[in-house]
PDB file of C-alpha atoms in Angstrom:
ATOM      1  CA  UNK A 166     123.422  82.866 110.057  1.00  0.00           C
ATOM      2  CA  UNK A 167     120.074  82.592 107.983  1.00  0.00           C
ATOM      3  CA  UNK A 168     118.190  86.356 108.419  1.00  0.00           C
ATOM      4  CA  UNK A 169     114.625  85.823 109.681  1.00  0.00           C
ATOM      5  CA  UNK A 170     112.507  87.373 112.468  1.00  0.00           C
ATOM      6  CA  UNK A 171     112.003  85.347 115.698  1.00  0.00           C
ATOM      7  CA  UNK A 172     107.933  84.106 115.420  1.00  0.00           C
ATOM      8  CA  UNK A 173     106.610  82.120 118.311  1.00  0.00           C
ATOM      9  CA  UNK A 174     102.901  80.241 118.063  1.00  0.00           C
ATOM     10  CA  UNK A 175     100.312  81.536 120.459  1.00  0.00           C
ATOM     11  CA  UNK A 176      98.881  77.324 120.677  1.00  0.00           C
ATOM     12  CA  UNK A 177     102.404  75.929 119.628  1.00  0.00           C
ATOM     13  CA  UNK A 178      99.614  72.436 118.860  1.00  0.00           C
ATOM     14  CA  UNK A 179      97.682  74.117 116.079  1.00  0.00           C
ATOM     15  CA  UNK A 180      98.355  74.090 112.327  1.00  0.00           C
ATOM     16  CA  UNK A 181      97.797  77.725 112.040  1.00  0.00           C
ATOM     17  CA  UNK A 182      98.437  79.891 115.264  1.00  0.00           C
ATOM     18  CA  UNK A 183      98.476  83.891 115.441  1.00  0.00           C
ATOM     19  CA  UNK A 184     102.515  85.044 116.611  1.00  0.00           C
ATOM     20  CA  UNK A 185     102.677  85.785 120.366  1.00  0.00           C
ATOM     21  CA  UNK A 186     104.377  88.978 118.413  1.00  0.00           C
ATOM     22  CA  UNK A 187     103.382  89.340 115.168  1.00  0.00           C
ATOM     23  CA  UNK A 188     105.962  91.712 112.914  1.00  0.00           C
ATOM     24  CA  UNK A 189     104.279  95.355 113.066  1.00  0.00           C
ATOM     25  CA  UNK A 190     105.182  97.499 110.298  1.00  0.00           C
ATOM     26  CA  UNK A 191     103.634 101.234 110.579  1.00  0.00           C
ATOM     27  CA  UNK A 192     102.700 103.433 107.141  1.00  0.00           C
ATOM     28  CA  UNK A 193     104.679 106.617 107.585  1.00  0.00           C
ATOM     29  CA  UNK A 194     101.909 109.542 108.051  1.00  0.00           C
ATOM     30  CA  UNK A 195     103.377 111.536 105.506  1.00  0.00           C
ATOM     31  CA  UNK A 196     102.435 108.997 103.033  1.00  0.00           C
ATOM     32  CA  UNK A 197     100.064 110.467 100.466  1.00  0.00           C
ATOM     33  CA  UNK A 198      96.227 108.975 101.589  1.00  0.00           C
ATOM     34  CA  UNK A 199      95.721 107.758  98.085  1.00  0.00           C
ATOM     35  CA  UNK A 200      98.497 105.064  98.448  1.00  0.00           C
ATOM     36  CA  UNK A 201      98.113 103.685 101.554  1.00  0.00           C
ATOM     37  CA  UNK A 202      96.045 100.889 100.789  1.00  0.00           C
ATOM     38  CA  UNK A 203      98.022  99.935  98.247  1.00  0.00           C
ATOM     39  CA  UNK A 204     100.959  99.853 100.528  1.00  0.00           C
ATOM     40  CA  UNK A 205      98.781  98.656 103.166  1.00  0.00           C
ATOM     41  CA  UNK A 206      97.343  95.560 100.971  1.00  0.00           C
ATOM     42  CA  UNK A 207     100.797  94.716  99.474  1.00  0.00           C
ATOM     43  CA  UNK A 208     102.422  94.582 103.117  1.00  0.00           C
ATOM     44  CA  UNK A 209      99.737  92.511 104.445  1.00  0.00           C
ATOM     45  CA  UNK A 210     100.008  89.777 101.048  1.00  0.00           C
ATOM     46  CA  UNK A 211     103.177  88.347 102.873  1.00  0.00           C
ATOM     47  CA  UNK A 212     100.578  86.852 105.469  1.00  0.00           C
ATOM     48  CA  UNK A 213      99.632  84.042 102.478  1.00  0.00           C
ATOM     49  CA  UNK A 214     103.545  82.702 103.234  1.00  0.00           C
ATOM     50  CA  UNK A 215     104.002  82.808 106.700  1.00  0.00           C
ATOM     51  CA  UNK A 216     100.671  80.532 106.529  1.00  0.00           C
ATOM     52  CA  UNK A 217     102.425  77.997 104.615  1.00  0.00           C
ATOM     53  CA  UNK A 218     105.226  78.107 107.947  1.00  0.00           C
ATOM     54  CA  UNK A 219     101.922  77.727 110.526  1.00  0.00           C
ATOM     55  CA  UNK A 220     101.427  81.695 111.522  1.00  0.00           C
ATOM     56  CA  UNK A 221      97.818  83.877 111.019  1.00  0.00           C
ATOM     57  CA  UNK A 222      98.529  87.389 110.527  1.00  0.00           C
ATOM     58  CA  UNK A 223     102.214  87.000 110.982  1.00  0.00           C
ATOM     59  CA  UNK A 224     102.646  90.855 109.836  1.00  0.00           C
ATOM     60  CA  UNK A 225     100.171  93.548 111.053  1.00  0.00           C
ATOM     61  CA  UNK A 226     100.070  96.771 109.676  1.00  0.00           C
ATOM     62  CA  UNK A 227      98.910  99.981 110.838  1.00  0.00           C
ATOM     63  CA  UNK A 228      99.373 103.815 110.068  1.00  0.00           C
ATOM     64  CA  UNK A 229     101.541 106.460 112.052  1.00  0.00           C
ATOM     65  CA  UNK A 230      99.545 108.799 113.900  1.00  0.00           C
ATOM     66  CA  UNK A 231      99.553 112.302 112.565  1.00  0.00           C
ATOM     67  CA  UNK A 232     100.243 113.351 116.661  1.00  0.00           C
ATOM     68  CA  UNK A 233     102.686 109.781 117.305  1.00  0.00           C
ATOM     69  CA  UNK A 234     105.483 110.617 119.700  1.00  0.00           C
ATOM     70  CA  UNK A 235     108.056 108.801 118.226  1.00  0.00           C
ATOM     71  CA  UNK A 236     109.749 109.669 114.476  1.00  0.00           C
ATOM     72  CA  UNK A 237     109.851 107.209 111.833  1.00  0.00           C
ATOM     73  CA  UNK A 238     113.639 106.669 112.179  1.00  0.00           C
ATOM     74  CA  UNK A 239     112.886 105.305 115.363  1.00  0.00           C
ATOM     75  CA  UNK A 240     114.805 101.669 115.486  1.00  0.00           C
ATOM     76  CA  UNK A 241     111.914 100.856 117.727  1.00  0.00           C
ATOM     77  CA  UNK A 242     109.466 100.945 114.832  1.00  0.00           C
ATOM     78  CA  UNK A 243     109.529  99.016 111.102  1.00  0.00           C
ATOM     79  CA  UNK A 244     108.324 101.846 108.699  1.00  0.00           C
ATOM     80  CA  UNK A 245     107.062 101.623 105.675  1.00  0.00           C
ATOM     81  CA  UNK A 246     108.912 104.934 104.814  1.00  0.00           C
ATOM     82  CA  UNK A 247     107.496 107.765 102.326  1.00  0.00           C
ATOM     83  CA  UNK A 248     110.578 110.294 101.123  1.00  0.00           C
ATOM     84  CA  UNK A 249     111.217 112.662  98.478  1.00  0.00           C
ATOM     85  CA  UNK A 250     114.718 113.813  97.734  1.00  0.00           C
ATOM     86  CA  UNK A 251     116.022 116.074  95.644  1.00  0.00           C
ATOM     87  CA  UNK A 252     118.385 113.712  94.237  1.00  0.00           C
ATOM     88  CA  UNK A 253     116.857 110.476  94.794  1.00  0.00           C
ATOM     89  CA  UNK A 254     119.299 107.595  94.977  1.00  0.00           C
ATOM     90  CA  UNK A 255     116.529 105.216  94.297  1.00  0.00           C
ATOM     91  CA  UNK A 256     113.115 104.123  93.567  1.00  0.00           C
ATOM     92  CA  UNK A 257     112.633 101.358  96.506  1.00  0.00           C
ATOM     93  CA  UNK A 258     114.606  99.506  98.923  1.00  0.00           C
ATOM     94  CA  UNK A 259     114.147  97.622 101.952  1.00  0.00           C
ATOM     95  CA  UNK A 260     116.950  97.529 104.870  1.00  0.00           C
ATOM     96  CA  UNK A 261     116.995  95.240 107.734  1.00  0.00           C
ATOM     97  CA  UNK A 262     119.701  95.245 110.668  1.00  0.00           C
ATOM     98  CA  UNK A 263     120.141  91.481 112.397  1.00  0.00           C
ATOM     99  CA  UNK A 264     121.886  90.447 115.219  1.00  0.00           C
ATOM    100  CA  UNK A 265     125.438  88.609 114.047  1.00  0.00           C
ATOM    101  CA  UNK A 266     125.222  86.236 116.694  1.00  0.00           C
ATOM    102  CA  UNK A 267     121.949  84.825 115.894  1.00  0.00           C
ATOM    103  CA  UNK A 268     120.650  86.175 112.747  1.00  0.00           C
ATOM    104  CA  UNK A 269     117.615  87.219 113.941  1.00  0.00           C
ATOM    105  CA  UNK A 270     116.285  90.567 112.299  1.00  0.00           C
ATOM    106  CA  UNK A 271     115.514  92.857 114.973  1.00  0.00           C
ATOM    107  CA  UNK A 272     113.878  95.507 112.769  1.00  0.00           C
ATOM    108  CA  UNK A 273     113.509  97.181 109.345  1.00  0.00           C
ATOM    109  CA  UNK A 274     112.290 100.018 106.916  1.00  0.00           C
ATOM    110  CA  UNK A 275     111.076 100.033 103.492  1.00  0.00           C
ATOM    111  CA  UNK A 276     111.927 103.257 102.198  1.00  0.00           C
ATOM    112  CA  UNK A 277     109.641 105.058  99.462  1.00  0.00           C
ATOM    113  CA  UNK A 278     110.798 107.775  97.001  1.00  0.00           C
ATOM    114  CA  UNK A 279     108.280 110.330  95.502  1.00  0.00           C
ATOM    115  CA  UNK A 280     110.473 110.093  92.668  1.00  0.00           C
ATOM    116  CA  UNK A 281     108.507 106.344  91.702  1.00  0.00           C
ATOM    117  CA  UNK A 282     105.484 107.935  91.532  1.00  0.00           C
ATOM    118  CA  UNK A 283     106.243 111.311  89.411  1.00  0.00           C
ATOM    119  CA  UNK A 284     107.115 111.443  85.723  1.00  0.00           C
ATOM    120  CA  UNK A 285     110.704 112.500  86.356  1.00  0.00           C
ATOM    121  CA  UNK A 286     114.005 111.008  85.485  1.00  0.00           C
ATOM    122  CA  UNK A 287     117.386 111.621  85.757  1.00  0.00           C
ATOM    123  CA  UNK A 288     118.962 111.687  82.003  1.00  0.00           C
ATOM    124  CA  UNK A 289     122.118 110.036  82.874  1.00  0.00           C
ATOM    125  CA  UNK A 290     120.463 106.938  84.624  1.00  0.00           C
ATOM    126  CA  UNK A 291     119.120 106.297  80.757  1.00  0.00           C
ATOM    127  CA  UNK A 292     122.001 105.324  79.742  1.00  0.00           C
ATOM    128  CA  UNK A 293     123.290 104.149  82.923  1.00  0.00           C
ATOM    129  CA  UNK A 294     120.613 101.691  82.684  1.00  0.00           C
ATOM    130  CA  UNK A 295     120.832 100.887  79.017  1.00  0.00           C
ATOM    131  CA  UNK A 296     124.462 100.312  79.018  1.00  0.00           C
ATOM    132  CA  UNK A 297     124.832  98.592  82.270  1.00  0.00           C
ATOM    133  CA  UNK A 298     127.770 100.394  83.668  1.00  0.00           C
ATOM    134  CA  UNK A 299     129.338  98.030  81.429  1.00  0.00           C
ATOM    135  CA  UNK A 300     132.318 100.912  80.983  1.00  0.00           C
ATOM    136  CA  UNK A 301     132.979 101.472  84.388  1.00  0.00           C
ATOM    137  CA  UNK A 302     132.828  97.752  85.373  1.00  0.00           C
ATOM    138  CA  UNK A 303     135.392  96.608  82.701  1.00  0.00           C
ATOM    139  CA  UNK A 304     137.705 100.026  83.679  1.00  0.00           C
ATOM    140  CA  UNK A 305     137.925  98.967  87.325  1.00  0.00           C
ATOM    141  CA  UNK A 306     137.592  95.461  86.976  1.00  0.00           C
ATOM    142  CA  UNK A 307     134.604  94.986  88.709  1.00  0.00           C
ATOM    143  CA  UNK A 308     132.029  92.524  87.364  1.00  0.00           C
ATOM    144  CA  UNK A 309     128.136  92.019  88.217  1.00  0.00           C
ATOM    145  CA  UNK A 310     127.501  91.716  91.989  1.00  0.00           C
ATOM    146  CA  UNK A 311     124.653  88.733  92.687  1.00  0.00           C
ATOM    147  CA  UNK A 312     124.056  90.537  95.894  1.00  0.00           C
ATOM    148  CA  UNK A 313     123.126  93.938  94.603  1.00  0.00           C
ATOM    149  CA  UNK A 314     119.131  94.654  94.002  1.00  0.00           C
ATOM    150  CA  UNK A 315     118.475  97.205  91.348  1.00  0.00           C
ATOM    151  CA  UNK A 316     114.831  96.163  90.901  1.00  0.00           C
ATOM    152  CA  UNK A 317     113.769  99.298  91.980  1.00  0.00           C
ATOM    153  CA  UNK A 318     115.129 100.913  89.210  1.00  0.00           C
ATOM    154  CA  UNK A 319     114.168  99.087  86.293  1.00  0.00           C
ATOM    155  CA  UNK A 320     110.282  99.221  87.589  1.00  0.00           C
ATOM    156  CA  UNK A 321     110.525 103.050  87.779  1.00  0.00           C
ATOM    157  CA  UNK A 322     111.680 103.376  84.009  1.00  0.00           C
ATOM    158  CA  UNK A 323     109.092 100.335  82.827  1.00  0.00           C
ATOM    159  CA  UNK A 324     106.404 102.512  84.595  1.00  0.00           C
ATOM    160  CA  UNK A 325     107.608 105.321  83.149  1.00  0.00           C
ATOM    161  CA  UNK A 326     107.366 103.313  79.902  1.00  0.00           C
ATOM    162  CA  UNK A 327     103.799 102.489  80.279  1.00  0.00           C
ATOM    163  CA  UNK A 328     102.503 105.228  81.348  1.00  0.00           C
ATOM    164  CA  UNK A 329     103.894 107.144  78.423  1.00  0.00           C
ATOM    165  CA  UNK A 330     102.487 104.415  76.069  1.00  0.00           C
ATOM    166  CA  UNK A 331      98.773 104.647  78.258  1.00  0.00           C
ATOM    167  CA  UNK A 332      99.056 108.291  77.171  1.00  0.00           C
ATOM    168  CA  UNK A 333      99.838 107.783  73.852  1.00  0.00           C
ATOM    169  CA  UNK A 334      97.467 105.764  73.147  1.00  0.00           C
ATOM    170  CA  UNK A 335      94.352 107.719  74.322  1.00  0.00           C
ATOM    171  CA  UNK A 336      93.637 105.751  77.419  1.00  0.00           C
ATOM    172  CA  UNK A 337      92.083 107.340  80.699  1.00  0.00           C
ATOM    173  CA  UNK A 338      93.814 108.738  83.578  1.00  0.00           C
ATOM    174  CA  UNK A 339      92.545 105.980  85.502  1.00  0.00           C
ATOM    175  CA  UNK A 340      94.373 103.750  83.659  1.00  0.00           C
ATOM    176  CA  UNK A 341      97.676 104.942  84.600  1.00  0.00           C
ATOM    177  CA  UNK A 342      96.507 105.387  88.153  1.00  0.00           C
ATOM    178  CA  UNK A 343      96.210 101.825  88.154  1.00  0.00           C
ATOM    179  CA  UNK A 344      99.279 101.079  86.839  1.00  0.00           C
ATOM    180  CA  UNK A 345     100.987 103.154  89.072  1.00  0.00           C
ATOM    181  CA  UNK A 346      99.321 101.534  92.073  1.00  0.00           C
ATOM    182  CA  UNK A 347      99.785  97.865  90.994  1.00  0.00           C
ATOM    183  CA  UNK A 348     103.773  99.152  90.161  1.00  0.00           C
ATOM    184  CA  UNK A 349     103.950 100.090  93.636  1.00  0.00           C
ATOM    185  CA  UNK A 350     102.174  96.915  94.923  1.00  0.00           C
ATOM    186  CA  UNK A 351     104.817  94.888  92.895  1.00  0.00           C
ATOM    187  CA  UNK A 352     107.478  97.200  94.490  1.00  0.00           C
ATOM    188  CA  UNK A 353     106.297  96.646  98.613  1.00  0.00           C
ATOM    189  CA  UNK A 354     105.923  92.920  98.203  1.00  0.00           C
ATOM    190  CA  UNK A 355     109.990  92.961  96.539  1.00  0.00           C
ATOM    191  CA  UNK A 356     111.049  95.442  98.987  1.00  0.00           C
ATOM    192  CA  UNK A 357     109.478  93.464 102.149  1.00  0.00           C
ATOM    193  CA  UNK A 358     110.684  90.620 100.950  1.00  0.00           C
ATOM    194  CA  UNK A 359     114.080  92.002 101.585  1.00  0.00           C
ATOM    195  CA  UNK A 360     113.042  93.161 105.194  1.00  0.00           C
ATOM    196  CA  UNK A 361     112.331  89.096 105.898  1.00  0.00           C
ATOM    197  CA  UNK A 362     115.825  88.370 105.047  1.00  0.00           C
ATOM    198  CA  UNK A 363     115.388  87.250 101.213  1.00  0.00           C
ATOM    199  CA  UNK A 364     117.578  88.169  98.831  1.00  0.00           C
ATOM    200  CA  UNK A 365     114.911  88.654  95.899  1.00  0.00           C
ATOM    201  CA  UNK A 366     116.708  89.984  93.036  1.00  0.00           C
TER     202      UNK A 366
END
């Protein structure tokens, strides 16, 4: 079954028509304040497709109270996740769970690591990265999987990359600000686009 969220038209006769439930996704309030926009704005950019399909403001966004009642792992709620792990597995990704019978996605998270935002890297993933696992893969017989997204990954080290070269270079801290920001724009609209049942590698 094709992934996608069930939409319904408010005035099933008009071109464009607001959802009778639009797709609510909720900024996690332990998201640092100087992001959310970003997040906010890069969310809210998948409105310009569902436009194309005949929905206004088919996604809504909003931000977690600081006194909600209800944890971001609800299922109840999509969350545009903020975490920071000691050993962060990734960068970005964005998991959906469906119903088998239908393929309609009943809800979501995006999940956010600290670790995309802060000059750190694991050594290892270097050269994880630069040689592919090309070792393991030919040792176990295992060859590139279509399916798997590692997106995530290769934006944290080419913003690593850039910011490095801003700094070199002289430029102002606002500079790399920016590029942080517009990195995690790019990041959100990828990650999303998972959550709406795309397979964007």
């Amino acid at each position: 079954m094709i992934h996608r969220w069930h939409l319904v038209k408010k005035d099933k006769n008009a071109k464009l028509s607001e959802p009778v439930e639009p797709i609510v996704w909720w900024i996690e309030n332990t998201t640092p304040l100087e992001l959310r926009d970003t997040i906010r704005d890069a969310a809210l950019a998948w409105n310009e497709a569902f436009e194309v399909a005949g929905f206004q403001n088919a996604l809504v966004v909003k931000v977690q109270p600081d006194d909600a009642d209800w944890d971001a792992g609800d299922i109840r709620y999509n969350v545009l996740r903020w975490t920071s792990s000691p050993n962060p597995p990734f960068g970005g990704y964005g998991p959906s769970f469906v119903n088998p019978r239908t393929g309609q996605i009943l809800g979501a998270d995006v999940m956010l690591e600290y670790i995309f935002v802060a000059n750190r890297l694991h050594v290892e993933r270097i050269f994880a990265s630069a040689g592919l696992d090309l070792e393991e893969a030919e040792a176990t017989g295992q060859h590139f999987d279509p399916r798997r997204c590692s997106l995530g990954h290769h934006l944290h080290l080419s913003t690593l990359f850039g910011a490095e070269g801003l700094q070199a270079a002289g430029a102002p801290a606002v500079k790399t600000t920016e590029l942080i920001k517009d990195s995690i724009y790019y990041l959100i609209l990828h990650e999303l686009g998972h959550t709406l049942g795309l397979n964007t590698t």
